[in-house]
Coordinates of C-alpha atoms in Angstrom, one line a residue:
Chain A
M1195 CA 98.9 99.4 143.8
A1196 CA 100.4 97.2 146.7
Y1197 CA 101.0 96.6 150.5
D1198 CA 104.3 96.2 151.8
L1199 CA 104.7 93.3 154.1
N1200 CA 108.2 93.2 155.6
G1201 CA 109.6 94.1 152.3
T1202 CA 107.4 91.9 150.3
T1203 CA 105.1 93.6 147.6
I1204 CA 101.5 92.5 147.6
E1205 CA 99.6 93.6 144.9
H1206 CA 95.8 94.9 145.4
D1207 CA 93.2 96.1 143.1
E1208 CA 91.9 99.7 143.4
E1209 CA 89.7 99.0 146.0
G1210 CA 92.2 97.3 148.4
Y1211 CA 91.4 93.6 147.5
L1212 CA 94.3 91.3 146.9
T1213 CA 95.0 90.3 143.5
D1214 CA 96.6 87.2 144.4
L1215 CA 94.8 85.4 147.2
S1216 CA 97.5 83.1 148.0
Q1217 CA 99.5 85.9 149.2
W1218 CA 97.2 86.1 152.3
N1219 CA 98.3 85.3 155.8
E1220 CA 97.4 86.5 159.1
E1221 CA 100.0 89.1 159.5
L1222 CA 98.7 90.7 156.2
A1223 CA 95.3 90.7 157.5
I1224 CA 96.5 92.6 160.6
I1225 CA 97.7 95.2 158.2
L1226 CA 94.7 95.2 155.8
A1227 CA 92.5 95.5 159.3
K1228 CA 94.5 98.6 160.5
D1229 CA 93.7 100.3 157.2
E1230 CA 90.1 99.8 158.0
N1231 CA 90.9 101.3 161.6
I1232 CA 90.1 97.9 163.0
E1233 CA 91.8 96.4 165.7
M1234 CA 91.6 92.7 165.1
N1235 CA 90.2 90.5 168.2
E1236 CA 89.1 86.8 168.5
E1237 CA 85.5 87.8 167.6
H1238 CA 87.0 89.2 164.3
W1239 CA 89.1 86.3 163.7
E1240 CA 85.9 84.0 164.2
V1241 CA 84.4 85.8 161.1
I1242 CA 87.6 85.9 159.2
N1243 CA 88.3 82.3 159.6
F1244 CA 84.7 81.5 158.6
L1245 CA 84.7 83.3 155.4
R1246 CA 88.1 81.8 154.6
N1247 CA 86.8 78.2 155.1
Y1248 CA 83.8 79.1 153.0
Y1249 CA 85.9 80.5 150.0
D1250 CA 88.1 77.3 150.4
E1251 CA 85.2 75.2 149.9
Y1252 CA 83.0 77.0 147.7
Q1253 CA 85.2 79.3 145.8
I1254 CA 83.1 82.0 146.4
A1255 CA 82.8 85.0 149.1
P1256 CA 79.4 84.3 150.8
A1257 CA 76.6 87.2 150.7
I1258 CA 75.9 88.7 153.9
R1259 CA 72.4 87.0 154.3
V1260 CA 74.6 83.7 153.7
L1261 CA 77.0 84.5 156.2
V1262 CA 74.6 85.5 158.8
K1263 CA 72.8 82.5 158.4
A1264 CA 75.6 80.2 158.8
L1265 CA 76.9 82.1 161.8
K1266 CA 73.6 81.7 163.6
K1267 CA 73.7 78.0 162.9
T1268 CA 77.3 77.3 164.1
M1269 CA 77.6 80.2 166.6
G1270 CA 74.2 80.9 167.8
K1271 CA 71.7 83.8 167.5
E1272 CA 73.8 86.4 169.1
K1273 CA 76.4 86.1 166.7
G1274 CA 74.2 85.3 163.8
S1275 CA 72.9 88.8 163.2
N1276 CA 73.5 91.6 161.3
K1277 CA 74.0 93.9 164.0
Y1278 CA 76.7 91.8 165.5
L1279 CA 78.6 91.9 162.3
Y1280 CA 78.5 95.5 161.8
T1281 CA 79.5 96.0 165.3
L1282 CA 82.6 94.1 164.4
F1283 CA 82.9 95.4 160.8
P1284 CA 81.2 98.8 160.9
Y1285 CA 81.6 99.7 157.0
G1286 CA 79.8 96.5 156.3
P1287 CA 80.9 92.9 156.6
A1288 CA 81.2 92.5 153.1
K1289 CA 83.4 94.9 152.4
Q1290 CA 85.5 95.0 155.2
A1291 CA 85.5 91.2 156.4
C1292 CA 86.2 90.1 152.9
K1293 CA 89.1 92.5 152.6
I1294 CA 90.7 91.5 155.6
A1295 CA 90.1 87.8 154.7
G1296 CA 92.1 88.3 151.4
L1297 CA 89.0 87.3 149.6
P1298 CA 87.5 88.8 146.4
K1299 CA 84.5 91.1 147.0
P1300 CA 81.3 89.2 147.1
T1301 CA 79.3 88.5 144.1
G1302 CA 76.7 90.8 143.8
C1303 CA 77.8 93.2 146.3
I1304 CA 78.1 96.7 144.5
Chain B
M609 CA 43.0 91.9 153.8
S610 CA 42.5 90.5 150.5
E611 CA 44.7 87.9 149.1
D612 CA 45.9 90.2 146.5
M613 CA 46.8 93.0 149.1
Q614 CA 48.6 90.5 151.1
E615 CA 50.5 89.4 148.3
E616 CA 51.2 93.2 147.5
A617 CA 52.3 94.0 151.1
E618 CA 54.7 90.9 151.1
G619 CA 56.0 91.6 147.6
T620 CA 55.0 89.3 144.7
V621 CA 57.3 86.1 144.6
K622 CA 57.6 85.1 140.7
K623 CA 58.9 81.5 139.6
F624 CA 62.3 82.4 138.1
M625 CA 64.0 79.6 136.0
Y626 CA 67.4 79.6 135.0
V627 CA 68.1 77.5 131.9
N628 CA 71.5 76.2 131.4
R629 CA 72.5 74.6 128.1
K630 CA 76.1 74.9 127.8
A631 CA 79.2 73.3 128.9
P632 CA 81.2 75.2 131.5
Y633 CA 84.5 76.1 130.0
G634 CA 84.2 76.6 126.1
T635 CA 82.1 79.9 126.5
I636 CA 81.6 82.2 129.5
Y637 CA 77.8 81.6 129.5
A638 CA 77.9 78.9 132.4
L639 CA 79.9 81.0 134.8
E640 CA 77.7 84.0 133.8
A641 CA 74.8 82.2 134.5
L642 CA 76.1 81.0 138.1
E643 CA 76.9 84.6 139.0
V644 CA 73.4 86.0 138.1
V645 CA 71.7 83.2 139.9
L646 CA 74.0 84.1 143.1
I647 CA 73.1 87.9 142.7
G648 CA 69.3 87.3 141.7
A649 CA 69.2 85.1 145.2
A650 CA 69.2 88.3 146.9
F651 CA 65.8 89.0 145.6
D652 CA 63.8 86.3 147.5
Q653 CA 61.9 84.9 144.6
D654 CA 61.1 81.3 143.6
V655 CA 64.4 80.2 141.8
S656 CA 65.0 76.8 140.2
L657 CA 67.8 75.7 137.6
A658 CA 67.3 73.6 134.5
F659 CA 70.2 71.6 133.1
I660 CA 69.6 70.7 129.4
D661 CA 71.8 69.5 126.5
D662 CA 75.4 70.5 127.4
G663 CA 74.4 72.3 130.4
V664 CA 74.5 68.9 132.3
F665 CA 78.3 69.0 131.9
Q666 CA 78.5 71.9 134.3
L667 CA 77.5 69.6 137.2
S668 CA 80.2 66.9 136.3
N669 CA 82.1 65.9 139.4
G670 CA 86.0 66.0 139.5
Q671 CA 86.3 69.0 137.6
N672 CA 90.0 70.3 137.7
T673 CA 91.0 73.0 135.9
T674 CA 94.5 73.7 137.1
D675 CA 96.2 73.3 133.7
I676 CA 93.7 75.4 131.6
G677 CA 94.1 78.6 133.6
I678 CA 90.6 79.3 134.0
K679 CA 88.9 79.3 137.6
N680 CA 87.2 76.0 138.4
F681 CA 83.7 77.4 139.5
S682 CA 81.8 74.1 140.0
P683 CA 82.3 74.1 143.9
A684 CA 80.3 77.3 143.8
F685 CA 77.2 74.9 143.1
G686 CA 77.6 73.6 146.4
A687 CA 76.7 77.1 148.1
L688 CA 73.3 77.3 146.2
G689 CA 71.7 75.8 149.0
D690 CA 73.0 78.4 151.4
Y691 CA 71.3 81.0 148.9
D692 CA 68.1 79.2 149.1
V693 CA 68.5 77.7 145.6
S694 CA 67.7 74.1 146.0
K695 CA 66.0 73.0 143.2
L696 CA 68.2 71.9 140.3
Y697 CA 66.2 70.2 137.5
V698 CA 68.8 68.1 135.4
E699 CA 67.0 66.5 132.1
K700 CA 67.7 62.5 132.0
E701 CA 67.4 62.3 128.1
S702 CA 70.5 65.0 128.0
M703 CA 72.2 62.8 130.7
D704 CA 71.6 59.6 128.6
E705 CA 72.7 61.2 125.3
R706 CA 76.2 62.2 126.9
G707 CA 76.7 58.9 128.6
L708 CA 76.1 60.6 132.0
A709 CA 74.5 58.9 135.1
L710 CA 73.6 60.5 138.6
D711 CA 76.9 59.2 140.0
D712 CA 79.0 61.3 137.5
L713 CA 77.4 64.5 138.9
M714 CA 78.3 66.4 142.0
E715 CA 76.5 65.6 145.0
L716 CA 74.5 68.9 145.7
T717 CA 72.4 69.4 149.0
W718 CA 70.6 72.0 150.9
E719 CA 70.0 72.2 154.6
D720 CA 66.2 72.4 155.2
E721 CA 65.9 75.1 158.2
D722 CA 62.2 73.8 158.9
D723 CA 63.3 70.4 159.3
D724 CA 66.0 70.6 161.9
W725 CA 68.8 71.6 159.1
E726 CA 68.2 67.9 157.5
E727 CA 70.4 67.8 154.4
K728 CA 68.4 67.1 151.2
P729 CA 69.5 66.4 147.5
S730 CA 68.9 69.5 145.3
I731 CA 69.4 67.9 142.1
H732 CA 66.4 66.0 140.6
L733 CA 66.7 64.3 137.6
V734 CA 63.4 64.8 135.3
S735 CA 62.5 63.4 131.9
R736 CA 62.4 65.7 128.9
E737 CA 58.5 65.7 129.1
E738 CA 58.5 66.7 132.9
M739 CA 61.1 69.4 131.8
K740 CA 58.5 70.6 129.2
T741 CA 55.9 71.2 132.1
I742 CA 58.1 72.8 134.6
L743 CA 59.5 75.3 131.8
G744 CA 55.7 76.2 130.9
N745 CA 54.8 76.8 134.6
Q746 CA 57.7 79.8 135.0
D747 CA 56.9 83.7 135.2
V748 CA 60.3 84.4 133.9
I749 CA 62.8 82.2 132.1
L750 CA 66.4 83.4 131.9
S751 CA 68.2 81.1 129.1
F752 CA 72.1 80.8 129.1
Chain C
M301 CA 50.8 79.9 131.1
S302 CA 52.2 80.1 127.6
I303 CA 56.0 80.9 126.7
L304 CA 57.4 82.6 123.3
H305 CA 60.7 80.8 122.5
T306 CA 62.9 82.7 120.2
V307 CA 65.8 80.8 118.5
N308 CA 68.5 83.1 116.7
K309 CA 71.0 80.4 115.8
S310 CA 71.2 78.3 112.2
P311 CA 69.9 74.8 113.3
F312 CA 72.8 73.7 110.6
Q313 CA 75.3 75.0 113.0
K314 CA 73.6 74.5 116.5
N315 CA 71.0 72.4 118.1
D316 CA 68.9 75.3 119.8
L317 CA 66.1 74.9 117.4
E318 CA 65.9 71.1 117.9
S319 CA 66.1 71.3 121.6
C320 CA 63.5 74.1 121.8
L321 CA 61.1 72.3 119.6
A322 CA 61.7 69.1 122.0
H323 CA 60.7 71.3 125.0
V324 CA 57.7 73.3 123.8
N325 CA 54.0 72.9 125.1
S326 CA 51.3 72.9 122.2
N327 CA 49.9 76.6 123.7
D328 CA 53.6 78.1 123.0
A329 CA 54.9 80.0 120.2
V330 CA 58.5 79.4 118.5
L331 CA 59.9 82.9 116.8
L332 CA 62.9 82.1 114.4
I333 CA 65.0 85.3 114.2
E334 CA 68.3 86.3 113.0
D335 CA 70.2 83.1 111.7
G336 CA 67.3 81.1 113.2
V337 CA 65.3 82.0 110.0
Y338 CA 67.4 79.4 108.2
G339 CA 65.3 76.8 110.1
A340 CA 62.2 77.8 108.4
I341 CA 63.5 76.6 105.0
S342 CA 61.7 73.6 103.5
G343 CA 63.1 70.6 102.0
T344 CA 65.6 70.5 104.9
R345 CA 65.7 68.0 107.7
F346 CA 64.3 70.6 109.9
S347 CA 61.4 71.3 108.1
V348 CA 59.5 67.9 109.3
L349 CA 60.4 69.0 112.8
T350 CA 58.6 72.4 112.2
S351 CA 55.7 71.3 110.5
S352 CA 54.9 68.6 113.0
S353 CA 55.4 71.0 116.1
D354 CA 52.3 71.4 118.2
A355 CA 53.3 74.8 118.9
D356 CA 52.9 77.8 116.3
I357 CA 56.0 78.9 114.3
Y358 CA 56.8 82.3 113.4
C359 CA 59.8 83.8 111.3
L360 CA 60.7 87.3 111.2
K361 CA 60.4 88.7 107.9
A362 CA 63.4 91.3 108.1
D363 CA 65.9 88.6 108.9
L364 CA 64.3 86.5 106.2
D365 CA 64.6 89.3 103.7
A366 CA 68.4 90.3 104.8
R367 CA 69.4 86.7 104.0
G368 CA 67.8 86.8 100.6
I369 CA 65.4 83.9 101.4
D370 CA 62.4 84.0 99.3
P371 CA 59.3 83.6 101.4
D372 CA 57.9 80.9 98.9
K373 CA 60.5 78.7 100.4
L374 CA 59.4 78.5 104.1
T375 CA 58.1 75.3 105.2
D376 CA 54.1 75.0 105.3
G377 CA 52.4 76.3 108.4
V378 CA 55.5 79.0 109.0
K379 CA 53.7 82.3 109.8
L380 CA 55.6 85.3 108.5
I381 CA 55.8 88.5 110.8
D382 CA 57.1 92.0 110.9
Y383 CA 58.7 93.6 114.1
D384 CA 54.8 94.7 115.1
G385 CA 54.1 91.0 115.3
F386 CA 56.9 90.2 117.5
V387 CA 55.8 92.8 120.0
D388 CA 52.3 91.3 119.8
L389 CA 54.0 87.9 120.5
V390 CA 55.8 89.0 123.7
A391 CA 52.5 90.7 124.6
Q392 CA 50.5 87.8 124.1
N393 CA 52.6 85.2 125.8
D394 CA 53.3 85.1 129.8
A395 CA 57.1 84.7 129.5
V396 CA 59.9 84.9 126.8
N397 CA 62.6 81.8 126.4
S398 CA 65.6 83.0 124.5
W399 CA 67.4 79.8 123.2
L400 CA 70.9 80.9 123.1

């Protein structure tokens, strides 16, 4: 199973998560988002970039409540809420945002 | 409401201790333990970790697994504070036996939300006697 | 609070028994199972540790039998129990710590 990015084959698992995280780029993120029926805007990118930075530092995809807590701290109460995240990623920030960010599924997310 | 009922309503919080006694890469125990801790953190229990025997090697700083083809999971210990896991008890005798000092370990902190996000150390060096007492006070012990 | 500690590795191969005995409180129980039962044999360097421990030391008979160890060869003070006794120990203590 693979995505096609300008002729380059990018492998993914049966759920659509990238096999090789280093193959991610912003162009691919837009394709991944489209697959999820999401049109990327600035607010989506904020979350995606946060996730990527978090993964860079800790080598894990954060659990939702960790993501919420961190967004609350850095971006304020309005953006640090489940509701806000679900508005951006209706099928779940863990499932959709992590996938778009090119991260593995969060540990403990079934 | 009686104290018992109040506790019932809020869900009973138990003291969970994860005991780590293995070095990080020779076996899968250390990684599995860490994953269980991260998953278990969702249940809002009173979680602490113990590092005894070779388990103390898990916290060594400067781990670089590039050339052994195994993922370096030590950075994930730095995320434990975000998961409200802020008590890592490291046994001093185990450190001494292995020629390790506190400087040889990663600097791990957690942010205290109730104290203006003040960063506080997560690692507590304890003696074997103190470790005995801590182990004796747990409701659940998961050993790896 | 009391803890039941189980040890399932031979002390001649792994340090689990030694480490366990160094971390037990006096009201705890230690149960030797599987290859852990080799730690119950008298006249070894571990018999001193088991006999001087504050905690009660138990040994699972089925695992002893399987390995052909004569119960007469056990270190003094080590109590022999069957599976029912194992269940009783689990029920009598507040938590279990399996030294893996």
